[in-house]
Amino acid sequence: MDIGMVGLGKMGGNMRTRLQRAGHTVVGFDRNPEVSDVGSLEELVAALPSPKVVWVMVPSGDATRATVRELGELLGEGDLVVDGGNSRWTDDQANAEMLAGKGVGFVDCGVSGGVWGLDNGYALMFGGSADDVAKVQPALDALKPEGDFGAVHAGKVGAGHFSKMVHNGIEYAVMQAYAEGWELLEKAEVTDNVTEVFRSWREGTVIRSWLLDLLVAALDETPALEGIRGYADDSGEGRWTVEAGIENAVATPAITAALYARFVSRQDDSPAMKAVAAMRNQFGGHAIQTSPPQGGDASGDS
Amino acid sequence: MDIGMVGLGKMGGNMRTRLQRAGHTVVGFDRNPEVSDVGSLEELVAALPSPKVVWVMVPSGDATRATVRELGELLGEGDLVVDGGNSRWTDDQANAEMLAGKGVGFVDCGVSGGVWGLDNGYALMFGGSADDVAKVQPALDALKPEGDFGAVHAGKVGAGHFSKMVHNGIEYAVMQAYAEGWELLEKAEVTDNVTEVFRSWREGTVIRSWLLDLLVAALDETPALEGIRGYADDSGEGRWTVEAGIENAVATPAITAALYARFVSRQDDSPAMKAVAAMRNQFGGHAIQTSPPQGGDASGDS
Amino acid sequence: MDIGMVGLGKMGGNMRTRLQRAGHTVVGFDRNPEVSDVGSLEELVAALPSPKVVWVMVPSGDATRATVRELGELLGEGDLVVDGGNSRWTDDQANAEMLAGKGVGFVDCGVSGGVWGLDNGYALMFGGSADDVAKVQPALDALKPEGDFGAVHAGKVGAGHFSKMVHNGIEYAVMQAYAEGWELLEKAEVTDNVTEVFRSWREGTVIRSWLLDLLVAALDETPALEGIRGYADDSGEGRWTVEAGIENAVATPAITAALYARFVSRQDDSPAMKAVAAMRNQFGGHAIQTSPPQGGDASGDS
Amino acid sequence: MDIGMVGLGKMGGNMRTRLQRAGHTVVGFDRNPEVSDVGSLEELVAALPSPKVVWVMVPSGDATRATVRELGELLGEGDLVVDGGNSRWTDDQANAEMLAGKGVGFVDCGVSGGVWGLDNGYALMFGGSADDVAKVQPALDALKPEGDFGAVHAGKVGAGHFSKMVHNGIEYAVMQAYAEGWELLEKAEVTDNVTEVFRSWREGTVIRSWLLDLLVAALDETPALEGIRGYADDSGEGRWTVEAGIENAVATPAITAALYARFVSRQDDSPAMKAVAAMRNQFGGHAIQTSPPQGGDASGDS
């Protein structure tokens, strides 16, 4: 099929390649002219046969909303927009309604797989009407992994991004689980070689997984993770998962713990712990330390 | 090699079979005469050539400690005891010292794989001296999965069970991660079919894993897990992992969240929440409910 | 001063009384004619001298929004609306702007104190312009506790409800803290009389507080909290506090733990723990229980 | 009464003073000769009339165990040792049995109140037989706060320290609650003056407490806690409370969150978050940072 791809970064660029390998014709647009096939969204739309299908793969939030809005002005009856970015699922309904007013269909598609997707295929979770999904089905078939799994029509508009959001929430907690185990093994110094323990877990254990494989790969590249900073960003899905849990009165303590660990990892100093230190000093005369940090040798008792 | 196997339950029985398939000679003893090869530990020891190697695969705690003690009286210079149960790693040093007094070696070996180990192999994490490990190496080679992974000599005595303990702690949190995501997808009712979403995650996603495969298998057997009670026991390793974290000042919030969720799952009613309800009633006049539970429609505000 | 009070329930009714005791003239309106001074909002507004000040004390959410909207149609230049309910602070700006279009001022006021406020005074956290606050200052002075504390002009519109929201978030975690300690003392059975331990803490300890006093009062009324169900509602502020933390990348693990404990307390059975039980059964052959709950004697190991 | 006091530091020294103010005769011993009344434990014991009562107020752990052991050799039939330190309650039974072999009684007494205890009195939670407690009752009466509360005979030997342990566990979580609220108010910048909001909460609110008073005092001394490092030690009771919870299958999520926040506050960099960063880099090509920390502007998405 012919498909337009807006956004040719780490994800979109590789997806273009995988689609082309499968024999599809991709017209790509990116603000970076070096990777772009056309000079503008207008040119991209003009280059596609009808019904025109445009896959949006730009940063979630303002950039995606602006791109979808602009496509709404360029596309027409029977065309389709696919939002493949990490948009918040609550954006999807508004996008779908805006486009529906012009006869343009909408599919939201969560995409997982990272830099490995080019060769392994991308896991796809998509939402929208059966008719709209059918228009992009050949591309979905090309992008997904071979085998029986890796793609799901999760439900109506929004269900794709909602599924991807929960996927990422789970991902946070699974990474946190391995991370906690790794820190404990490193700190306890009971085992001779923590990397070899993790490596052994890759087969036969209950916790074998792709993330475990990746952690072992990272430990091979950077023994004991020396020089890597314990700093982790978050890009939204973890927060939204916790918020969706709260909205539905569903407790997500492990996912939340993972999210909060990331928040704290980005602080040079914890304001909350300043308050704890200040209270301890008030009631017990416990010494408080003044910044900058001076090592780990302070003592005291409560 | 010749090896004695004490405890022929779900784990030990299958391990005997896997060892036999690999051509080893196993003398098994179990309190249940229907599965036992010999009538007593004495007979088991007598039936083995020297150096005698006895693998203990009985419930951790008192049963294991008693069996090891008894073996200490039956075995002699150059023999070996392997504790393959889920013993607390802090027990290992005492067992090793007791046996060393009689010239008997000791290897602690954490075993993972559950009912799947018979065919897939068991992941093994073992601790002990190189000489002691060498005596049981042929059995370890037969029990482990094929391929490059699945077995590690983790360090000195105790390192095997310590590694297995951390493995199980991680397992708690990984299961909790999937469980939270499943509850959220079920409760939110944004997706059409939660099982199909989970099934799709088996390939191409960041969170693909063996535990995910098992959860999908369970959902296929019992759609929506209808009729299964939300009740989870814990067998010690999760508790010990959290305690080891505390001892080493390593925060394990996701593992701890998983452990606490199990504690709460076993309560008919939460005493702590009785106290919260009572305080809310005192300051705000919020209605308190009396047992037995009467459904989910109570209202109030704080 | 003259003031209108809309909503004469547990909070509003007592606040009317406290205002009257201080010599103020209160015109109260409630849907319940037995406690209402007037028959309608129109009559309430008509009965007030200009500038008219109307305090809204109705359930947060739709009821408050509707009341404020209706008052916007009845009031005029120089009048003032005070929202004293537990509204989400993000509602305040919209209410203030809507009213400002008609020359009506707006003050948001978080009110704490529950059923004890009538005699002890209510803690007040309010937001709005200095001019608007001045119009209601005599009522604020009458409602607040005697002494130096208990009232704060927290900032611009929204700052009052934001402060109250954080107050309630803290309240969740402080209650949870006592509740956890109570459950542990009860369960451990190391002390002879848990109530007496808690009672002793009311003086001289680091954890003495009003909530502790209330818990002791509850324990005196209902020894061991027998018959009280471990069930706790939440009315929004706890959720909003956690969400505000997430929005600001501030970890609130203790407050979140308290919120989640309430969520779980309202479930007859935990869907997440069904999933954990199902996974354990898949890998280890651990028995799963079928509903209904059958007591606490199940065993198993992971 | 006559009483020996071993350990005249911040706590023991003030307690001696409070006892003397009440008319009791205190013989104090400290390794620091400047504050000590006698030159050795032997002299202290010799200076007391029979039955001799000796209050031990030295650091918990080895120092306390050694002191109690030494007193066991110096004291005799009918004498009494009181352990007023923050000993782990599991030590008490062993100490009591050792002393009982020589006819010496034992009372464990948790003491709360910090530097304020001298003037306000100390909260006391004690365990032991009625006869043993009676021997030290006059001192307990002098040390406790005036009024109806502040002292409890919690049960048999160990019950005092167990109660104090739970008290401190609760204290951890209550401090964490205020600390989280403070960080959120500071970070959100919705309110004009966070200190004034906290100050207002001292009366009329649900969360008024002595710890809140102390936090306001700290904020007055050090506006916005500028220059205080977010670093908090822990002295054992928090850990033991969580461990006691685990042993009793009692979930303590808020107390645990507070404990873990202290652990993390003492790390220059989080090993667990190194592992998370490394995994994110593997699957998504997310940039990882190398130490030393370089500020808070990194970006990325998962």
mmCIF file of C-alpha atoms in Angstrom, chain A:
data_model
loop_
_atom_site.group_PDB
_atom_site.id
_atom_site.type_symbol
_atom_site.label_atom_id
_atom_site.label_comp_id
_atom_site.label_asym_id
_atom_site.label_seq_id
_atom_site.Cartn_x
_atom_site.Cartn_y
_atom_site.Cartn_z
ATOM 1 C CA MET A 1 0.000 0.000 0.000
ATOM 2 C CA ASP A 2 0.901 3.665 -0.170
ATOM 3 C CA ILE A 3 1.300 5.390 3.157
ATOM 4 C CA GLY A 4 2.520 8.739 4.371
ATOM 5 C CA MET A 5 4.814 8.805 7.397
ATOM 6 C CA VAL A 6 5.158 12.062 9.325
ATOM 7 C CA GLY A 7 8.162 12.052 11.624
ATOM 8 C CA LEU A 8 11.276 10.121 10.628
ATOM 9 C CA GLY A 9 13.198 10.026 13.884
ATOM 10 C CA LYS A 10 14.463 6.947 15.719
ATOM 11 C CA MET A 11 11.046 5.278 15.518
ATOM 12 C CA GLY A 12 9.472 6.675 12.352
ATOM 13 C CA GLY A 13 12.601 6.295 10.272
ATOM 14 C CA ASN A 14 13.003 2.633 11.122
ATOM 15 C CA MET A 15 9.318 1.999 10.577
ATOM 16 C CA ARG A 16 9.592 3.518 7.094
ATOM 17 C CA THR A 17 12.424 1.096 6.370
ATOM 18 C CA ARG A 18 10.480 -1.917 7.641
ATOM 19 C CA LEU A 19 7.445 -0.928 5.561
ATOM 20 C CA GLN A 20 9.602 -0.506 2.471
ATOM 21 C CA ARG A 21 11.244 -3.890 3.036
ATOM 22 C CA ALA A 22 7.742 -5.372 2.902
ATOM 23 C CA GLY A 23 7.120 -3.757 -0.469
ATOM 24 C CA HIS A 24 5.046 -0.795 0.630
ATOM 25 C CA THR A 25 5.495 2.701 -0.770
ATOM 26 C CA VAL A 26 6.235 5.244 1.932
ATOM 27 C CA VAL A 27 6.207 8.995 1.485
ATOM 28 C CA GLY A 28 8.033 10.381 4.480
ATOM 29 C CA PHE A 29 8.072 13.897 5.857
ATOM 30 C CA ASP A 30 10.290 15.260 8.560
ATOM 31 C CA ARG A 31 11.351 18.765 9.546
ATOM 32 C CA ASN A 32 14.883 17.566 8.906
ATOM 33 C CA PRO A 33 15.252 17.845 5.117
ATOM 34 C CA GLU A 34 18.082 15.330 5.076
ATOM 35 C CA VAL A 35 15.758 12.435 5.875
ATOM 36 C CA SER A 36 12.544 13.824 4.355
ATOM 37 C CA ASP A 37 11.112 12.663 1.039
ATOM 38 C CA VAL A 38 8.995 15.778 0.561
ATOM 39 C CA GLY A 39 9.205 19.412 1.573
ATOM 40 C CA SER A 40 5.923 19.786 3.392
ATOM 41 C CA LEU A 41 2.822 18.048 4.715
ATOM 42 C CA GLU A 42 0.982 19.421 1.680
ATOM 43 C CA GLU A 43 3.403 17.691 -0.644
ATOM 44 C CA LEU A 44 3.104 14.470 1.345
ATOM 45 C CA VAL A 45 -0.673 14.489 1.082
ATOM 46 C CA ALA A 46 -0.530 15.391 -2.601
ATOM 47 C CA ALA A 47 1.793 12.460 -3.296
ATOM 48 C CA LEU A 48 -0.605 9.851 -1.887
ATOM 49 C CA PRO A 49 -3.359 8.097 -3.844
ATOM 50 C CA SER A 50 -6.872 8.109 -2.363
ATOM 51 C CA PRO A 51 -7.910 6.947 0.106
ATOM 52 C CA LYS A 52 -4.875 8.607 1.614
ATOM 53 C CA VAL A 53 -3.421 7.041 4.785
ATOM 54 C CA VAL A 54 -1.042 9.140 6.908
ATOM 55 C CA TRP A 55 0.813 7.729 9.897
ATOM 56 C CA VAL A 56 1.843 10.366 12.434
ATOM 57 C CA MET A 57 4.976 9.456 14.390
ATOM 58 C CA VAL A 58 6.008 12.695 16.076
ATOM 59 C CA PRO A 59 6.502 13.513 19.772
ATOM 60 C CA SER A 60 3.314 13.189 21.769
ATOM 61 C CA GLY A 61 1.504 16.240 23.044
ATOM 62 C CA ASP A 62 1.589 19.566 21.221
ATOM 63 C CA ALA A 63 3.508 18.278 18.192
ATOM 64 C CA THR A 64 1.075 15.435 17.571
ATOM 65 C CA ARG A 65 -1.990 17.574 18.172
ATOM 66 C CA ALA A 66 -0.724 20.217 15.744
ATOM 67 C CA THR A 67 0.115 17.652 13.074
ATOM 68 C CA VAL A 68 -3.286 15.973 13.327
ATOM 69 C CA ARG A 69 -4.989 19.363 13.129
ATOM 70 C CA GLU A 70 -3.029 20.303 10.055
ATOM 71 C CA LEU A 71 -3.779 16.952 8.418
ATOM 72 C CA GLY A 72 -7.469 17.555 9.103
ATOM 73 C CA GLU A 73 -7.241 20.546 6.831
ATOM 74 C CA LEU A 74 -5.408 18.705 4.067
ATOM 75 C CA LEU A 75 -7.251 15.387 3.982
ATOM 76 C CA GLY A 76 -10.815 14.641 2.967
ATOM 77 C CA GLU A 77 -13.656 12.133 2.863
ATOM 78 C CA GLY A 78 -12.461 8.551 3.232
ATOM 79 C CA ASP A 79 -8.881 9.369 4.188
ATOM 80 C CA LEU A 80 -7.274 8.140 7.405
ATOM 81 C CA VAL A 81 -4.915 9.447 10.064
ATOM 82 C CA VAL A 82 -3.044 7.008 12.313
ATOM 83 C CA ASP A 83 -1.494 8.413 15.493
ATOM 84 C CA GLY A 84 1.377 6.040 16.248
ATOM 85 C CA GLY A 85 2.998 8.197 18.904
ATOM 86 C CA ASN A 86 2.809 7.911 22.678
ATOM 87 C CA SER A 87 -0.194 10.222 22.901
ATOM 88 C CA ARG A 88 -2.334 10.258 25.987
ATOM 89 C CA TRP A 89 -5.377 8.176 25.207
ATOM 90 C CA THR A 90 -7.662 10.984 26.337
ATOM 91 C CA ASP A 91 -6.484 13.009 23.317
ATOM 92 C CA ASP A 92 -7.735 10.426 20.848
ATOM 93 C CA GLN A 93 -11.447 11.045 21.070
ATOM 94 C CA ALA A 94 -11.014 14.769 20.423
ATOM 95 C CA ASN A 95 -8.764 14.083 17.442
ATOM 96 C CA ALA A 96 -11.194 11.522 16.059
ATOM 97 C CA GLU A 97 -14.144 13.885 16.384
ATOM 98 C CA MET A 98 -12.323 16.762 14.775
ATOM 99 C CA LEU A 99 -11.321 14.584 11.829
ATOM 100 C CA ALA A 100 -14.752 12.949 11.580
ATOM 101 C CA GLY A 101 -16.214 16.362 10.903
ATOM 102 C CA LYS A 102 -14.299 16.290 7.631
ATOM 103 C CA GLY A 103 -14.976 12.678 6.811
ATOM 104 C CA VAL A 104 -11.465 11.622 7.809
ATOM 105 C CA GLY A 105 -11.038 8.446 9.827
ATOM 106 C CA PHE A 106 -8.740 8.010 12.841
ATOM 107 C CA VAL A 107 -6.846 5.106 14.325
ATOM 108 C CA ASP A 108 -4.712 5.372 17.470
ATOM 109 C CA CYS A 109 -1.857 2.917 17.560
ATOM 110 C CA GLY A 110 0.523 2.288 20.424
ATOM 111 C CA VAL A 111 3.867 1.062 19.135
ATOM 112 C CA SER A 112 6.411 -0.841 21.195
ATOM 113 C CA GLY A 113 9.778 -2.288 20.321
ATOM 114 C CA GLY A 114 12.259 0.550 20.396
ATOM 115 C CA VAL A 115 15.397 0.319 18.326
ATOM 116 C CA TRP A 116 14.882 -3.439 17.992
ATOM 117 C CA GLY A 117 11.642 -3.058 16.078
ATOM 118 C CA LEU A 118 13.240 -2.632 12.689
ATOM 119 C CA ASP A 119 14.384 -6.230 12.637
ATOM 120 C CA ASN A 120 12.107 -7.907 15.192
ATOM 121 C CA GLY A 121 8.924 -6.110 14.297
ATOM 122 C CA TYR A 122 6.918 -3.659 16.353
ATOM 123 C CA ALA A 123 4.207 -4.639 18.769
ATOM 124 C CA LEU A 124 1.048 -2.766 17.809
ATOM 125 C CA MET A 125 -2.046 -1.984 19.878
ATOM 126 C CA PHE A 126 -4.618 -0.062 17.900
ATOM 127 C CA GLY A 127 -8.076 1.393 18.381
ATOM 128 C CA GLY A 128 -10.700 2.556 15.909
ATOM 129 C CA SER A 129 -13.547 1.289 13.747
ATOM 130 C CA ALA A 130 -13.119 -1.890 11.761
ATOM 131 C CA ASP A 131 -13.436 0.092 8.519
ATOM 132 C CA ASP A 132 -10.702 2.506 9.496
ATOM 133 C CA VAL A 133 -8.378 -0.256 10.682
ATOM 134 C CA ALA A 134 -8.906 -2.125 7.409
ATOM 135 C CA LYS A 135 -7.469 0.822 5.474
ATOM 136 C CA VAL A 136 -4.125 0.542 7.254
ATOM 137 C CA GLN A 137 -4.106 -3.220 7.774
ATOM 138 C CA PRO A 138 -1.372 -3.987 5.188
ATOM 139 C CA ALA A 139 0.977 -1.590 6.953
ATOM 140 C CA LEU A 140 0.116 -3.060 10.333
ATOM 141 C CA ASP A 141 0.856 -6.523 8.964
ATOM 142 C CA ALA A 142 4.258 -5.368 7.770
ATOM 143 C CA LEU A 143 5.200 -3.604 10.956
ATOM 144 C CA LYS A 144 4.211 -6.309 13.424
ATOM 145 C CA PRO A 145 6.511 -9.174 14.398
ATOM 146 C CA GLU A 146 6.217 -12.464 12.565
ATOM 147 C CA GLY A 147 4.271 -15.099 14.420
ATOM 148 C CA ASP A 148 0.937 -15.180 16.158
ATOM 149 C CA PHE A 149 1.374 -12.289 18.530
ATOM 150 C CA GLY A 150 2.374 -8.653 18.536
ATOM 151 C CA ALA A 151 -0.745 -6.959 17.206
ATOM 152 C CA VAL A 152 -4.202 -6.382 18.629
ATOM 153 C CA HIS A 153 -7.234 -4.390 17.640
ATOM 154 C CA ALA A 154 -7.871 -3.343 21.206
ATOM 155 C CA GLY A 155 -11.214 -1.630 20.743
ATOM 156 C CA LYS A 156 -12.689 1.672 19.761
ATOM 157 C CA VAL A 157 -10.733 4.915 19.364
ATOM 158 C CA GLY A 158 -8.474 5.378 22.378
ATOM 159 C CA ALA A 159 -8.154 1.703 23.212
ATOM 160 C CA GLY A 160 -4.836 1.434 21.412
ATOM 161 C CA HIS A 161 -3.121 4.193 23.331
ATOM 162 C CA PHE A 162 -4.763 3.049 26.553
ATOM 163 C CA SER A 163 -3.300 -0.425 26.069
ATOM 164 C CA LYS A 164 0.112 1.005 25.250
ATOM 165 C CA MET A 165 -0.087 3.217 28.329
ATOM 166 C CA VAL A 166 -0.741 0.219 30.570
ATOM 167 C CA HIS A 167 2.028 -1.692 28.779
ATOM 168 C CA ASN A 168 4.455 1.066 29.653
ATOM 169 C CA GLY A 169 3.195 1.250 33.209
ATOM 170 C CA ILE A 170 3.896 -2.455 33.598
ATOM 171 C CA GLU A 171 7.289 -1.896 31.983
ATOM 172 C CA TYR A 172 8.181 0.657 34.640
ATOM 173 C CA ALA A 173 7.475 -1.800 37.437
ATOM 174 C CA VAL A 174 9.208 -4.743 35.764
ATOM 175 C CA MET A 175 12.353 -2.678 35.245
ATOM 176 C CA GLN A 176 12.150 -1.507 38.842
ATOM 177 C CA ALA A 177 11.906 -5.132 39.988
ATOM 178 C CA TYR A 178 15.133 -6.137 38.266
ATOM 179 C CA ALA A 179 16.780 -2.908 39.377
ATOM 180 C CA GLU A 180 15.971 -3.540 43.025
ATOM 181 C CA GLY A 181 17.286 -7.074 42.794
ATOM 182 C CA TRP A 182 20.445 -5.880 41.130
ATOM 183 C CA GLU A 183 21.124 -3.237 43.766
ATOM 184 C CA LEU A 184 20.564 -5.748 46.542
ATOM 185 C CA LEU A 185 22.918 -8.334 45.031
ATOM 186 C CA GLU A 186 25.559 -5.672 44.433
ATOM 187 C CA LYS A 187 25.287 -4.206 47.899
ATOM 188 C CA ALA A 188 25.065 -7.429 49.876
ATOM 189 C CA GLU A 189 28.260 -8.823 48.354
ATOM 190 C CA VAL A 190 27.203 -12.385 49.088
ATOM 191 C CA THR A 191 27.628 -13.527 45.497
ATOM 192 C CA ASP A 192 30.899 -13.451 43.609
ATOM 193 C CA ASN A 193 29.712 -11.976 40.344
ATOM 194 C CA VAL A 194 26.348 -10.344 40.034
ATOM 195 C CA THR A 195 26.416 -10.237 36.253
ATOM 196 C CA GLU A 196 26.829 -14.006 36.075
ATOM 197 C CA VAL A 197 23.887 -14.514 38.397
ATOM 198 C CA PHE A 198 21.711 -12.350 36.181
ATOM 199 C CA ARG A 199 23.016 -14.075 33.072
ATOM 200 C CA SER A 200 22.101 -17.482 34.486
ATOM 201 C CA TRP A 201 18.529 -16.299 34.982
ATOM 202 C CA ARG A 202 18.043 -15.980 31.214
ATOM 203 C CA GLU A 203 16.903 -19.611 30.938
ATOM 204 C CA GLY A 204 14.844 -21.907 33.103
ATOM 205 C CA THR A 205 13.846 -19.309 35.687
ATOM 206 C CA VAL A 206 10.458 -17.854 36.403
ATOM 207 C CA ILE A 207 11.770 -14.337 35.713
ATOM 208 C CA ARG A 208 13.285 -14.848 32.285
ATOM 209 C CA SER A 209 12.268 -12.024 29.985
ATOM 210 C CA TRP A 210 13.456 -9.712 27.265
ATOM 211 C CA LEU A 211 14.160 -6.928 29.768
ATOM 212 C CA LEU A 212 16.382 -9.314 31.689
ATOM 213 C CA ASP A 213 18.257 -10.082 28.474
ATOM 214 C CA LEU A 214 18.741 -6.363 27.931
ATOM 215 C CA LEU A 215 20.015 -5.804 31.439
ATOM 216 C CA VAL A 216 22.588 -8.546 30.955
ATOM 217 C CA ALA A 217 23.610 -6.934 27.667
ATOM 218 C CA ALA A 218 24.036 -3.624 29.455
ATOM 219 C CA LEU A 219 26.105 -5.266 32.198
ATOM 220 C CA ASP A 220 28.339 -6.825 29.547
ATOM 221 C CA GLU A 221 28.854 -3.458 27.894
ATOM 222 C CA THR A 222 29.409 -1.611 31.168
ATOM 223 C CA PRO A 223 30.551 -3.905 33.957
ATOM 224 C CA ALA A 224 28.843 -3.025 37.237
ATOM 225 C CA LEU A 225 27.268 -0.102 35.348
ATOM 226 C CA GLU A 226 30.261 1.968 36.339
ATOM 227 C CA GLY A 227 29.940 5.568 35.267
ATOM 228 C CA ILE A 228 26.248 5.404 34.433
ATOM 229 C CA ARG A 229 24.243 7.887 36.405
ATOM 230 C CA GLY A 230 21.239 6.674 38.380
ATOM 231 C CA TYR A 231 18.930 9.044 36.612
ATOM 232 C CA ALA A 232 15.744 8.092 34.786
ATOM 233 C CA ASP A 233 13.376 10.283 32.856
ATOM 234 C CA ASP A 234 9.756 9.479 32.357
ATOM 235 C CA SER A 235 7.793 10.306 29.262
ATOM 236 C CA GLY A 236 4.226 10.317 30.483
ATOM 237 C CA GLU A 237 2.760 6.834 30.207
ATOM 238 C CA GLY A 238 3.854 5.890 33.702
ATOM 239 C CA ARG A 239 2.194 8.986 35.145
ATOM 240 C CA TRP A 240 -0.950 8.406 33.104
ATOM 241 C CA THR A 241 -1.149 4.786 34.185
ATOM 242 C CA VAL A 242 -1.062 5.789 37.838
ATOM 243 C CA GLU A 243 -3.634 8.501 37.180
ATOM 244 C CA ALA A 244 -5.871 6.043 35.340
ATOM 245 C CA GLY A 245 -5.527 3.736 38.312
ATOM 246 C CA ILE A 246 -6.575 6.516 40.663
ATOM 247 C CA GLU A 247 -9.531 7.435 38.462
ATOM 248 C CA ASN A 248 -10.680 3.806 38.532
ATOM 249 C CA ALA A 249 -9.838 3.242 42.224
ATOM 250 C CA VAL A 250 -7.304 0.604 41.194
ATOM 251 C CA ALA A 251 -4.230 0.449 43.422
ATOM 252 C CA THR A 252 -0.991 0.260 41.442
ATOM 253 C CA PRO A 253 1.653 0.237 44.186
ATOM 254 C CA ALA A 254 4.468 -1.402 42.207
ATOM 255 C CA ILE A 255 3.996 0.801 39.149
ATOM 256 C CA THR A 256 3.757 3.854 41.386
ATOM 257 C CA ALA A 257 6.903 2.868 43.261
ATOM 258 C CA ALA A 258 8.734 2.699 39.946
ATOM 259 C CA LEU A 259 7.460 6.111 38.901
ATOM 260 C CA TYR A 260 8.401 7.719 42.204
ATOM 261 C CA ALA A 261 11.875 6.180 42.094
ATOM 262 C CA ARG A 262 12.363 7.997 38.812
ATOM 263 C CA PHE A 263 11.151 11.288 40.258
ATOM 264 C CA VAL A 264 13.591 11.005 43.141
ATOM 265 C CA SER A 265 16.434 9.950 40.837
ATOM 266 C CA ARG A 266 16.273 13.339 39.187
ATOM 267 C CA GLN A 267 16.609 15.361 42.373
ATOM 268 C CA ASP A 268 19.982 16.597 43.501
ATOM 269 C CA ASP A 269 18.561 16.714 47.000
ATOM 270 C CA SER A 270 15.154 15.722 48.323
ATOM 271 C CA PRO A 271 13.085 18.592 49.730
ATOM 272 C CA ALA A 272 10.951 16.094 51.653
ATOM 273 C CA MET A 273 14.034 14.710 53.358
ATOM 274 C CA LYS A 274 15.146 18.221 54.282
ATOM 275 C CA ALA A 275 11.880 18.456 56.185
ATOM 276 C CA VAL A 276 12.458 15.096 57.848
ATOM 277 C CA ALA A 277 15.984 16.128 58.818
ATOM 278 C CA ALA A 278 14.676 19.400 60.209
ATOM 279 C CA MET A 279 12.031 17.698 62.328
ATOM 280 C CA ARG A 280 14.504 15.163 63.688
ATOM 281 C CA ASN A 281 16.788 17.998 64.645
ATOM 282 C CA GLN A 282 13.973 19.770 66.484
ATOM 283 C CA PHE A 283 12.887 16.884 68.673
ATOM 284 C CA GLY A 284 16.062 14.988 69.149
ATOM 285 C CA GLY A 285 18.877 17.394 68.598
ATOM 286 C CA HIS A 286 20.023 15.167 65.749
ATOM 287 C CA ALA A 287 22.707 16.882 63.736
ATOM 288 C CA ILE A 288 21.573 18.211 60.412
ATOM 289 C CA GLN A 289 23.933 18.428 57.506
ATOM 290 C CA THR A 290 24.343 21.459 55.375
ATOM 291 C CA SER A 291 24.806 21.251 51.667
ATOM 292 C CA PRO A 292 26.743 20.426 49.655
ATOM 293 C CA PRO A 293 26.627 16.696 50.399
ATOM 294 C CA GLN A 294 29.616 15.563 52.401
ATOM 295 C CA GLY A 295 29.562 11.800 52.092
ATOM 296 C CA GLY A 296 27.808 9.082 53.994
ATOM 297 C CA ASP A 297 29.278 9.110 57.447
ATOM 298 C CA ALA A 298 26.710 11.062 59.443
ATOM 299 C CA SER A 299 25.264 9.405 62.463
ATOM 300 C CA GLY A 300 22.283 9.971 64.699
ATOM 301 C CA ASP A 301 19.256 8.298 66.156
ATOM 302 C CA SER A 302 15.594 9.082 66.510
#
